[in-house]
Coordinates of C-alpha atoms in Angstrom, one line a residue:
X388 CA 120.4 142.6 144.3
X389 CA 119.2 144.7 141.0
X390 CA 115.6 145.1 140.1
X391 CA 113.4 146.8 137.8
X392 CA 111.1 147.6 140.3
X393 CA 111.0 147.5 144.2
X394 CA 107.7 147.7 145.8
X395 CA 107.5 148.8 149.3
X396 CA 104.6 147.3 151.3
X397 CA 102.8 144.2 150.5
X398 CA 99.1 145.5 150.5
X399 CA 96.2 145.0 148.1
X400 CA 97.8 148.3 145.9
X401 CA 101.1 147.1 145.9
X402 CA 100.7 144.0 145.3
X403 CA 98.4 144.5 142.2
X404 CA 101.3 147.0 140.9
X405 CA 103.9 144.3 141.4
X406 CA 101.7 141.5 140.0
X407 CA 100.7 143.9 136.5
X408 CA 104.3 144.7 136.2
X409 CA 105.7 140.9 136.5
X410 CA 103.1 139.8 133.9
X411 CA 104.5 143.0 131.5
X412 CA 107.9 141.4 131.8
X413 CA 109.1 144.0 134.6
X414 CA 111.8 141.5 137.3
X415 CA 110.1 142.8 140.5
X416 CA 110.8 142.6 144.3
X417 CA 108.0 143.2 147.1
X418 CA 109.5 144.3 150.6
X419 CA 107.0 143.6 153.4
X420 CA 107.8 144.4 157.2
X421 CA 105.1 141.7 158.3
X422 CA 105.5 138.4 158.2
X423 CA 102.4 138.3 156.3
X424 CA 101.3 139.6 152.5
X425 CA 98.6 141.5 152.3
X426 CA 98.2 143.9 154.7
X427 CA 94.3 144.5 155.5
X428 CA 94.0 141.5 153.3
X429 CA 95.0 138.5 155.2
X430 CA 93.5 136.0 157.8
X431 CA 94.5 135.0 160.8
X432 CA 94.0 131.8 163.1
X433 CA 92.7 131.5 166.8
X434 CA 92.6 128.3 168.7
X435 CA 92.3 125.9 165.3
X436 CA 89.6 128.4 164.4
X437 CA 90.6 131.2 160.8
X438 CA 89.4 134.5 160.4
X439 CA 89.1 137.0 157.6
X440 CA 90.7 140.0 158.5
X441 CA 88.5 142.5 156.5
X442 CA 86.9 141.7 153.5
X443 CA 83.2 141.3 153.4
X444 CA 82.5 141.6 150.2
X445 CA 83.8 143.1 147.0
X446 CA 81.9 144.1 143.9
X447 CA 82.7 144.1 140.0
X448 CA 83.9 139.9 139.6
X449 CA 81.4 139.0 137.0
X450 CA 83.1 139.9 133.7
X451 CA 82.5 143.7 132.5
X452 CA 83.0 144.5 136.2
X453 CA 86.0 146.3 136.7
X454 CA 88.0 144.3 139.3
X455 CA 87.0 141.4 137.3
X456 CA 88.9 143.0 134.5
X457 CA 92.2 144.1 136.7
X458 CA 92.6 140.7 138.1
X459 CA 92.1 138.4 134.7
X460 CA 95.0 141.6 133.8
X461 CA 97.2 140.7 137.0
X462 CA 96.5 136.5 136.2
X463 CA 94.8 136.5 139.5
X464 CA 91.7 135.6 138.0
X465 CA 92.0 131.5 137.3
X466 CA 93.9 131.2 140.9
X467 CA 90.8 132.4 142.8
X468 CA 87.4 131.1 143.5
X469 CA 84.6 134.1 143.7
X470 CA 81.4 133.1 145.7
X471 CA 78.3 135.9 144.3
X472 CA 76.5 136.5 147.6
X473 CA 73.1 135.2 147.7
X474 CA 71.9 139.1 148.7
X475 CA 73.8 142.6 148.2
X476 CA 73.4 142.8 152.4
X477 CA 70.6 143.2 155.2
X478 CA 69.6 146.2 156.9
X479 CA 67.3 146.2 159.9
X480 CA 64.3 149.0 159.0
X481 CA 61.8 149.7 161.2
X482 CA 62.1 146.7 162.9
X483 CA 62.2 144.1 160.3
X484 CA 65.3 142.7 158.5
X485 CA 64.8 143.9 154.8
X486 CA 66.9 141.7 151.9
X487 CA 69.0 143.6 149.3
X488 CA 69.0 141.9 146.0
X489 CA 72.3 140.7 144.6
X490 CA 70.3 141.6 141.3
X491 CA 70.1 145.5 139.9
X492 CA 66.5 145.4 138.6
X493 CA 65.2 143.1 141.9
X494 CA 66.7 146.3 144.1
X495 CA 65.0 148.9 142.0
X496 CA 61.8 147.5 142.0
X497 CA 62.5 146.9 146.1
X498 CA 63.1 150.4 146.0
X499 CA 59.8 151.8 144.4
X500 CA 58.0 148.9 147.0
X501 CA 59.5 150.5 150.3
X502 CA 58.9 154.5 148.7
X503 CA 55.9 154.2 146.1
X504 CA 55.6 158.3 146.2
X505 CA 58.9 158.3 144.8
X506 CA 59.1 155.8 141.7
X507 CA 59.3 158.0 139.2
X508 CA 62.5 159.8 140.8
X509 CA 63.9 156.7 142.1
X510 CA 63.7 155.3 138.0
X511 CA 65.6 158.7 137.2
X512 CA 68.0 157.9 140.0
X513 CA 68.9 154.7 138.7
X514 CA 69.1 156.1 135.3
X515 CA 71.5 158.9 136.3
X516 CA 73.9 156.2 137.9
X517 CA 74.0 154.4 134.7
X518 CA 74.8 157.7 132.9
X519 CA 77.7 158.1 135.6
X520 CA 79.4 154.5 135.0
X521 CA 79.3 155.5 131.4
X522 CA 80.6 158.8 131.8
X523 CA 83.6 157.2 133.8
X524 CA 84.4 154.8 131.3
X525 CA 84.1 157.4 129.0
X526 CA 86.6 159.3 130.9
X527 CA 89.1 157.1 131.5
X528 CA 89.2 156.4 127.7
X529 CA 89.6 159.7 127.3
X530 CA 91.8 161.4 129.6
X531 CA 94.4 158.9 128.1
X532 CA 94.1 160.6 124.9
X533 CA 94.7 164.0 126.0
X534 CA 92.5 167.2 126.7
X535 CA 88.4 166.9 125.9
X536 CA 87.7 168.6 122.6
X537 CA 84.3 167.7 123.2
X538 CA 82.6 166.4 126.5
X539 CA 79.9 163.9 125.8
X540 CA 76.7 164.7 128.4
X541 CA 77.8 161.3 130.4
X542 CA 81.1 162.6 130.9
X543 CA 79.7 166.0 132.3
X544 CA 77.5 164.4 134.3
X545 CA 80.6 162.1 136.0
X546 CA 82.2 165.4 136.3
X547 CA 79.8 167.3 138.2
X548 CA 78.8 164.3 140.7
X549 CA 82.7 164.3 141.4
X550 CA 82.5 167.9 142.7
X551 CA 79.4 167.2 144.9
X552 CA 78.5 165.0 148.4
X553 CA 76.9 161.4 148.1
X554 CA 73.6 163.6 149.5
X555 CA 73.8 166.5 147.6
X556 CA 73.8 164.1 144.2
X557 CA 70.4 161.8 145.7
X558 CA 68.8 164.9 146.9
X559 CA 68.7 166.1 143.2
X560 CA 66.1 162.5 142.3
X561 CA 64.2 162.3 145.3
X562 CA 64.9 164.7 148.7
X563 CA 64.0 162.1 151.3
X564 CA 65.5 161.7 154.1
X565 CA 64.5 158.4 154.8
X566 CA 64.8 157.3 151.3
X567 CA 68.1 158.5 151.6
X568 CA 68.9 156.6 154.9
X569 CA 67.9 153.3 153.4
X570 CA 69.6 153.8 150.4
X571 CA 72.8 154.9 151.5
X572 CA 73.3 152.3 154.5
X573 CA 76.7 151.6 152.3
X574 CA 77.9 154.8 153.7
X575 CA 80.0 153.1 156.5
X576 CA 82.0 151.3 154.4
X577 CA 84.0 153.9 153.3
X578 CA 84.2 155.9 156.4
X579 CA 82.0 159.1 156.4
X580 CA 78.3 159.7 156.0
X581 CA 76.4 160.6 153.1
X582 CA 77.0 164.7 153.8
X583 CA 80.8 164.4 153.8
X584 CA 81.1 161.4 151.7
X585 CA 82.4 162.2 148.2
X586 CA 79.6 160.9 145.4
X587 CA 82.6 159.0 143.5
X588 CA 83.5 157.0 146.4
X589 CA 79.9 155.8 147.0
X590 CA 78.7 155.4 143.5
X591 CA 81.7 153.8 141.6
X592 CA 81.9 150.6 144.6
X593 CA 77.9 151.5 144.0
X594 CA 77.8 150.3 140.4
X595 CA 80.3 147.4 140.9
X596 CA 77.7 146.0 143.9
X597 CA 74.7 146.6 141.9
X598 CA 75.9 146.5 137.7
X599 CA 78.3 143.7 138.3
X600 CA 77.4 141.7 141.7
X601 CA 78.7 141.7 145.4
X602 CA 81.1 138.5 145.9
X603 CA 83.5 137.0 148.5
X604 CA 86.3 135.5 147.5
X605 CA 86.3 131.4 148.9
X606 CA 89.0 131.1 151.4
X607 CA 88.8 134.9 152.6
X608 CA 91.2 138.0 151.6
X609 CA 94.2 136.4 152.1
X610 CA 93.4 133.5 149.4
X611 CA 92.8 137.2 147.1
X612 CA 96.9 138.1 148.8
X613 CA 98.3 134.7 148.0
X614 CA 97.4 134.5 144.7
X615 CA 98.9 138.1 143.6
X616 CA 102.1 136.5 145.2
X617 CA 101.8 133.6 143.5
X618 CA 101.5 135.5 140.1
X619 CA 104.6 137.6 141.1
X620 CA 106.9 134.6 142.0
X621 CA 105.8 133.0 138.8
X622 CA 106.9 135.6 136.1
X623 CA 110.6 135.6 138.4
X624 CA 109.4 138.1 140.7
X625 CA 110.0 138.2 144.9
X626 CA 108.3 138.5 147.6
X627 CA 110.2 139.4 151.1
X628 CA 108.7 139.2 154.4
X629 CA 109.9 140.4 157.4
X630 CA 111.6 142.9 155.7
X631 CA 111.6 146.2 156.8
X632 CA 112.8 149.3 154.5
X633 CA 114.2 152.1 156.2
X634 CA 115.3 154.2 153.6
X635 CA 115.0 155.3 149.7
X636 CA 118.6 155.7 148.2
X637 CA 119.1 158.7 145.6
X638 CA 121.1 159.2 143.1
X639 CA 121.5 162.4 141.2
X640 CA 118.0 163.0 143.2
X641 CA 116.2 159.8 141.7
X642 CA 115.4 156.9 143.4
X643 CA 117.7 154.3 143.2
X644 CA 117.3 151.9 145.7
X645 CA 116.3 151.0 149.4
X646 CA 117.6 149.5 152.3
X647 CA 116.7 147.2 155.2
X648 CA 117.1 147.2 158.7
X649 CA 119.3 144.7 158.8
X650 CA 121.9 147.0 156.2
X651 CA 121.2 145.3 153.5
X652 CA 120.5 147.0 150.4
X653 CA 119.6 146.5 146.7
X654 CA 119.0 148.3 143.7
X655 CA 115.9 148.7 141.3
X656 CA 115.1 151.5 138.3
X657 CA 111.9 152.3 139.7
X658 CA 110.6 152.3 143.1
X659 CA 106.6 152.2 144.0
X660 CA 105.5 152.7 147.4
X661 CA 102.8 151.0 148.7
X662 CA 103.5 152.8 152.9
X663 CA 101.6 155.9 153.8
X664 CA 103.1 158.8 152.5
X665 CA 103.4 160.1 156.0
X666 CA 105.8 157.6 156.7
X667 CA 107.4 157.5 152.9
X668 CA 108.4 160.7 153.7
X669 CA 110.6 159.7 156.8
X670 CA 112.3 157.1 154.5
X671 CA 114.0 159.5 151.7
X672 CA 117.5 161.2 153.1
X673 CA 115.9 164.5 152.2
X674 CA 112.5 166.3 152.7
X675 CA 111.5 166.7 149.0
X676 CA 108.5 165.2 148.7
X677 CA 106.1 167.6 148.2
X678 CA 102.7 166.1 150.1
X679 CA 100.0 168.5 151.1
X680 CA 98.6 168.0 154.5
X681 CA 95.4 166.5 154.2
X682 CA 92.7 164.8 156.9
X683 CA 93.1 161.3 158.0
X684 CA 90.1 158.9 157.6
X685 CA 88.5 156.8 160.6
X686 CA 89.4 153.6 162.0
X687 CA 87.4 151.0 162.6
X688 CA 87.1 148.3 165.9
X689 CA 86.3 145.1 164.4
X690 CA 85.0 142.3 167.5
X691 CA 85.9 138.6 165.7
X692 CA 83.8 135.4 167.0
X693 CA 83.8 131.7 166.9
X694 CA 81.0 130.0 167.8
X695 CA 81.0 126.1 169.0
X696 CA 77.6 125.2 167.1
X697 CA 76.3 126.6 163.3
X698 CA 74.8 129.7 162.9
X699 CA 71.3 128.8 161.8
X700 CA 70.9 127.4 165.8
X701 CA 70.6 130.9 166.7
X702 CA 68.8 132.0 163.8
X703 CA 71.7 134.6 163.2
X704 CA 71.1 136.2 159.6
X705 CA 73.0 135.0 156.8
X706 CA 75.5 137.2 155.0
X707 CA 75.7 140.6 156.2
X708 CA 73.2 143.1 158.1
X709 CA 73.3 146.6 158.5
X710 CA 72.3 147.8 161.9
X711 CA 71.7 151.7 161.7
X712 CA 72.1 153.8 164.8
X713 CA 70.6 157.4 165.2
X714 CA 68.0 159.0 162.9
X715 CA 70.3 160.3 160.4
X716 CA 73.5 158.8 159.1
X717 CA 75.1 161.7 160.1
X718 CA 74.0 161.5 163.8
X719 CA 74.8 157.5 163.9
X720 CA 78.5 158.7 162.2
X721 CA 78.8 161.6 165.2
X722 CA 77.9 158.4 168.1
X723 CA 80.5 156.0 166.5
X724 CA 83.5 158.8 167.1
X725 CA 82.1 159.2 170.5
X726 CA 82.4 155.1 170.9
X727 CA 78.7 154.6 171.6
X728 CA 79.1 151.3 170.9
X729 CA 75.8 150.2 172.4
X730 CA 74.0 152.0 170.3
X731 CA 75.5 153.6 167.3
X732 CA 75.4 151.4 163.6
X733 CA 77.4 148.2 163.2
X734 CA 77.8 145.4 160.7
X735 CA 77.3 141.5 161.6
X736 CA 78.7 139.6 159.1
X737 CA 77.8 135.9 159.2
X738 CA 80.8 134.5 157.4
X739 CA 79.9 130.5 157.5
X740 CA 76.6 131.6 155.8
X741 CA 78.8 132.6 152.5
X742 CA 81.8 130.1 153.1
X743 CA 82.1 126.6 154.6
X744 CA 85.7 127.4 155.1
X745 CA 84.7 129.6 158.3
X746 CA 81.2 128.0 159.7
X747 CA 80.8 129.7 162.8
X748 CA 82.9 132.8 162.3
X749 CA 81.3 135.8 162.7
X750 CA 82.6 139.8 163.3
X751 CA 80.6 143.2 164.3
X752 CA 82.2 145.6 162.8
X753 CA 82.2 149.3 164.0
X754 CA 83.8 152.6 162.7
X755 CA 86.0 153.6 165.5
X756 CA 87.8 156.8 167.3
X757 CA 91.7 156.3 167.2
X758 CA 92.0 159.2 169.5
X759 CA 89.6 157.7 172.3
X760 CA 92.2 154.8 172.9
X761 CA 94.4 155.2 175.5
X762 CA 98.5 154.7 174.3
X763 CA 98.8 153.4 178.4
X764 CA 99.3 149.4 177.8
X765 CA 96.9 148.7 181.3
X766 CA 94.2 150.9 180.5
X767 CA 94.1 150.0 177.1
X768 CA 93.6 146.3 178.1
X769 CA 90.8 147.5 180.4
X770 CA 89.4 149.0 177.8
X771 CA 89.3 146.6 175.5
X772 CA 87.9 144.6 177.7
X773 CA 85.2 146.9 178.6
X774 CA 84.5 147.7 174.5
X775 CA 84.3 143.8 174.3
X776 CA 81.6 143.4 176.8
X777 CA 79.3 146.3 175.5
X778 CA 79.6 144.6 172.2
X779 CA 78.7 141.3 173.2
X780 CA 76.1 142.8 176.0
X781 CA 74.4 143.8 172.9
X782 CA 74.5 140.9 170.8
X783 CA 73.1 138.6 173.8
X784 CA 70.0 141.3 174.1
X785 CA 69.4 140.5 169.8
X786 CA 69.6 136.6 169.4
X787 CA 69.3 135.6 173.1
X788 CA 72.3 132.1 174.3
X789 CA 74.9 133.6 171.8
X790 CA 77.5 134.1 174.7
X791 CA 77.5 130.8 175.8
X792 CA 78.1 129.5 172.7
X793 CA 81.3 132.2 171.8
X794 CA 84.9 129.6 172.1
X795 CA 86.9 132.3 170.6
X796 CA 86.6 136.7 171.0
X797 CA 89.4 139.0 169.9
X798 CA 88.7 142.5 169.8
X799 CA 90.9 143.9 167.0
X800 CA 90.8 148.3 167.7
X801 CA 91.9 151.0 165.8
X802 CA 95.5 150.8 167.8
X803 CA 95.5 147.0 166.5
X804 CA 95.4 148.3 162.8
X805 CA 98.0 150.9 163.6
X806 CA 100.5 148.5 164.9
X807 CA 100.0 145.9 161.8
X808 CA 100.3 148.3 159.2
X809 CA 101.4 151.1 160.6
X810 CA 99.0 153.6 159.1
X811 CA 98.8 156.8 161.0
X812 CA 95.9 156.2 163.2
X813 CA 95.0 153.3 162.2
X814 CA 93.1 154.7 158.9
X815 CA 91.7 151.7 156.7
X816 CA 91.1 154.1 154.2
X817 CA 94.1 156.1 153.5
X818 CA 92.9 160.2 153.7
X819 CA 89.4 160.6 154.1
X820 CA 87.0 160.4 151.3
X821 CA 85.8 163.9 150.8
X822 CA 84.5 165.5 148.1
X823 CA 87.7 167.6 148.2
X824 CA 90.0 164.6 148.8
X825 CA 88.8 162.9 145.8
X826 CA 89.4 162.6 142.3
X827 CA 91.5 165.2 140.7
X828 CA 91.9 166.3 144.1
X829 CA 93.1 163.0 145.4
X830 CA 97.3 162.1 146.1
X831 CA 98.9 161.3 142.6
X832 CA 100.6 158.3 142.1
X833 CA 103.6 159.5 140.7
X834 CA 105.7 161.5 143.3
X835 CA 107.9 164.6 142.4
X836 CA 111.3 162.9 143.0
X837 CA 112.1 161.1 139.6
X838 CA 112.0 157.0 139.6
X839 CA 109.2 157.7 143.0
X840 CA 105.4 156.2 142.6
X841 CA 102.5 155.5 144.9
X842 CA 100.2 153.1 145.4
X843 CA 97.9 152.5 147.9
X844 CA 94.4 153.8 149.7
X845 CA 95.8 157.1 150.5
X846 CA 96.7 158.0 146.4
X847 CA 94.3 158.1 143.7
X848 CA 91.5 156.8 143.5
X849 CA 91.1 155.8 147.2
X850 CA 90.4 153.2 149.9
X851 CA 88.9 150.2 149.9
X852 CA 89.6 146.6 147.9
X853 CA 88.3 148.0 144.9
X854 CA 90.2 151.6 145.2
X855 CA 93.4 150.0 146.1
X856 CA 93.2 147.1 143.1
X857 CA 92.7 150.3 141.0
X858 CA 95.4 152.2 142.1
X859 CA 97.8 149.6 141.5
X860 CA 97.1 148.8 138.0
X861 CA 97.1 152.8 137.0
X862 CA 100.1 152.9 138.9
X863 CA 101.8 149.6 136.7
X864 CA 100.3 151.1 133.7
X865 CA 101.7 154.9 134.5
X866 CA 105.1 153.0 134.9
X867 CA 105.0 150.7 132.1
X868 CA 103.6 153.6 129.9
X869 CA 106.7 155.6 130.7
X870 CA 108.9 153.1 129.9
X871 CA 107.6 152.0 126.8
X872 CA 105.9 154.9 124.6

């Protein structure tokens, strides 16, 4: 009943936290309150047909990449197989699909194709991002050794593109709007358009895509859950499901301990939580954590489909395409709050075009309103209902006879995500990815009660697979750091 460590929450952050520490030697325990690991991260099964819950692709799994480099650090690596995507993604342009290439030169020279006024600026562009991965690494190197005698230029430049928008930062190459449109269609996968988004949260998942390669892990994100689990069972750790904590013990105001619904309780030297910190705060005895209010990111509505035949019959794309809505990102952002599902942006992501393990599966994925779902159980189901019909209304008007070919639908809405994981709203990305929500900026990982870390999409560095991965490894490094100076 005695642990090192006690994680609380089984998603991507915790789990890479728990799976780092067992490998250091740490004996570690995981408490999930699903019956499932992973929490965004899993799959799920519908009439003998699976589905991936969320992932659609994740960058930085060739090596040099940096989740390439946390997972061979977690022993992840050898238990999982990474498919490289054939293209970065698809996005319908002016009526005609346009391919991204999986390849960083291939994309810039698309680039200077689609905007030849532009070539010089959009070289510079590319340029500048390469100065801003540099100036990370160089950053990271460096904050561990203390405060920057000296800045080198690549660091500066990191540091000023962290104080700025995703817009304000392209607008300094080439001030576009349509270049920017195109080149930011990324936007939506982290939750706010180019004028709120912060630049680190679009260029860091940026370079991994683009630098390193866009994958999918064979199997889907649950294979990615699995294996972390595997890795932590291995080195003597545990992994309990159905398990619910309910409160952090003190002692001599540390964390000492938790304990589960049921009563039981057990004991650990450190604890790392991997809830909100909305709801960590309802599980200490005492109000004492110090969290400053911040704003709560989107949800999303995701519509997942089976179909009875293979894909190619009606010529859906492969991979993933981008279908903008509005004339500005900004505009198509403003119609997915007000559920204009008809026509605002969505993603179609063809997963039996990148897998065999899910021929047929697809999902259109929308960013979503939590506050425009009723909490009333029969008009939420009407509405469901409704939202399900739009969405398949306006798949049947783009590859005409898909409907009759649809054996499985199952609308998962922002509600859906709230009652699996129980973050506030249903937010997939933790606090919202501002420029003044990021970085330095950004929830720490290490609380102010003693013994008392984070780790999840809502600390530092953010949302998303890649954020999450990241924030469990500084927060397994922070810990093991303190415990062995």
């Amino acid at each position: 009943m005695k642990y090192d460590v006690i994680v609380i929450g089984s998603g991507l952050g915790g789990l890479t936290c728990a799976s780092h520490l067992s490998v250091l030697g740490y004996k570690v325990a995981v408490f999930e309150q699903h019956f499932l690991a992973g929490g965004y991260a899993t799959n799920f099964k519908r009439h003998g047909y699976e589905f991936d819950v969320s992932l659609h692709g994740i960058g930085g799994l060739q090596p040099g990449g940096n989740v390439y480099s946390i997972l061979q650090a977690c022993h992840v690596l050898d238990k999982i197989k990474p498919i490289k995507n054939k293209l970065a993604y698809q996005v319908e342009w002016k009526g005609k699909l346009i391919e991204i290439p999986n390849d960083l030169n291939k994309y810039q020279e698309l680039l200077i194709e689609l905007f030849k006024e532009y070539e010089k600026e959009i070289m510079n562009l590319f340029k500048g991002i390469t100065r801003f991965e540099n100036g990370f690494n160089r950053f990271i190197l460096q904050s561990h050794k203390g405060v920057l005698n000296k800045v080198h230029p690549d660091v500066a430049l990191f540091m000023s593109w962290s104080m700025k928008t995703t817009d304000e930062v392209i607008r300094k190459y080439v001030n576009d709007d349509e270049f920017i449109r195109f080149f930011t269609t990324l936007w939506s996968y982290y939750g706010l358009p180019p004028k709120q988004l912060s630049a680190i949260y679009f260029f860091i998942p940026w370079v991994s895509y683009h630098h390193h390669g866009k994958f999918y892990i064979q199997g889907g994100g649950g294979k990615l859950s699995n294996a972390f689990v595997d890795v932590i069972h291995e080195h003597g750790g545990k992994v309990f499901l159905k398990s619910e904590v309910v409160e952090i013990t003190l002692k001599h105001q540390q964390a000492s301990g938790i304990k589960l619904k049921d009563g039981t309780q057990y004991e650990a030297d450190i604890i790392v939580s991997n809830v909100n910190p909305i709801t960590l705060s309802t599980l200490l005895p005492t109000n004492d954590l110090k969290i400053k209010p911040q704003e709560i990111g989107c949800s999303l509505s995701q519509l997942y489909l089976a179909l009875d035949c293979h894909s190619s019959k009606l010529k859906i794309p492969e991979e993933e395409v981008f279908f903008l809505g509005g004339d500005t990102p900004e505009q198509d952002y403003e119609m997915t709050l007000n559920q204009q599902f008809d026509t605002c942006g969505f993603l179609l992501t063809n997963y039996g075009s990148i897998d065999s393990n899910f021929e047929g599966i697809l999902t259109m994925t929308y960013l979503d309103n939590y506050e425009r779902w009723p909490s009333e159980k029969t008009q939420y189901k009407l509405k469901k209902e409704e939202v399900t019909q739009m969405m398949l209304a306006r798949l049947e008007k783009m590859y005409p006879g898909i409907t009759s070919h649809i054996v499985v639908k199952e609308l998962g809405t922002p509600k859906t995500m709230e009652r699996y994981t129980k973050n506030p709203k249903g937010a997939v990305y933790g606090y919202a990815q501002t420029v003044k929500q990021s970085g330095r900026y950004r929830l720490k990982n290490q609380t102010n009660i003693s013994n008392l870390f984070m780790s999840s999409a809502w600390n530092n560095p953010g949302g998303g697979y890649e954020g999450v991965i990241s924030s469990g490894i500084m927060t397994a490094r922070r810990i093991h750091l303190m415990n062995y100076k």
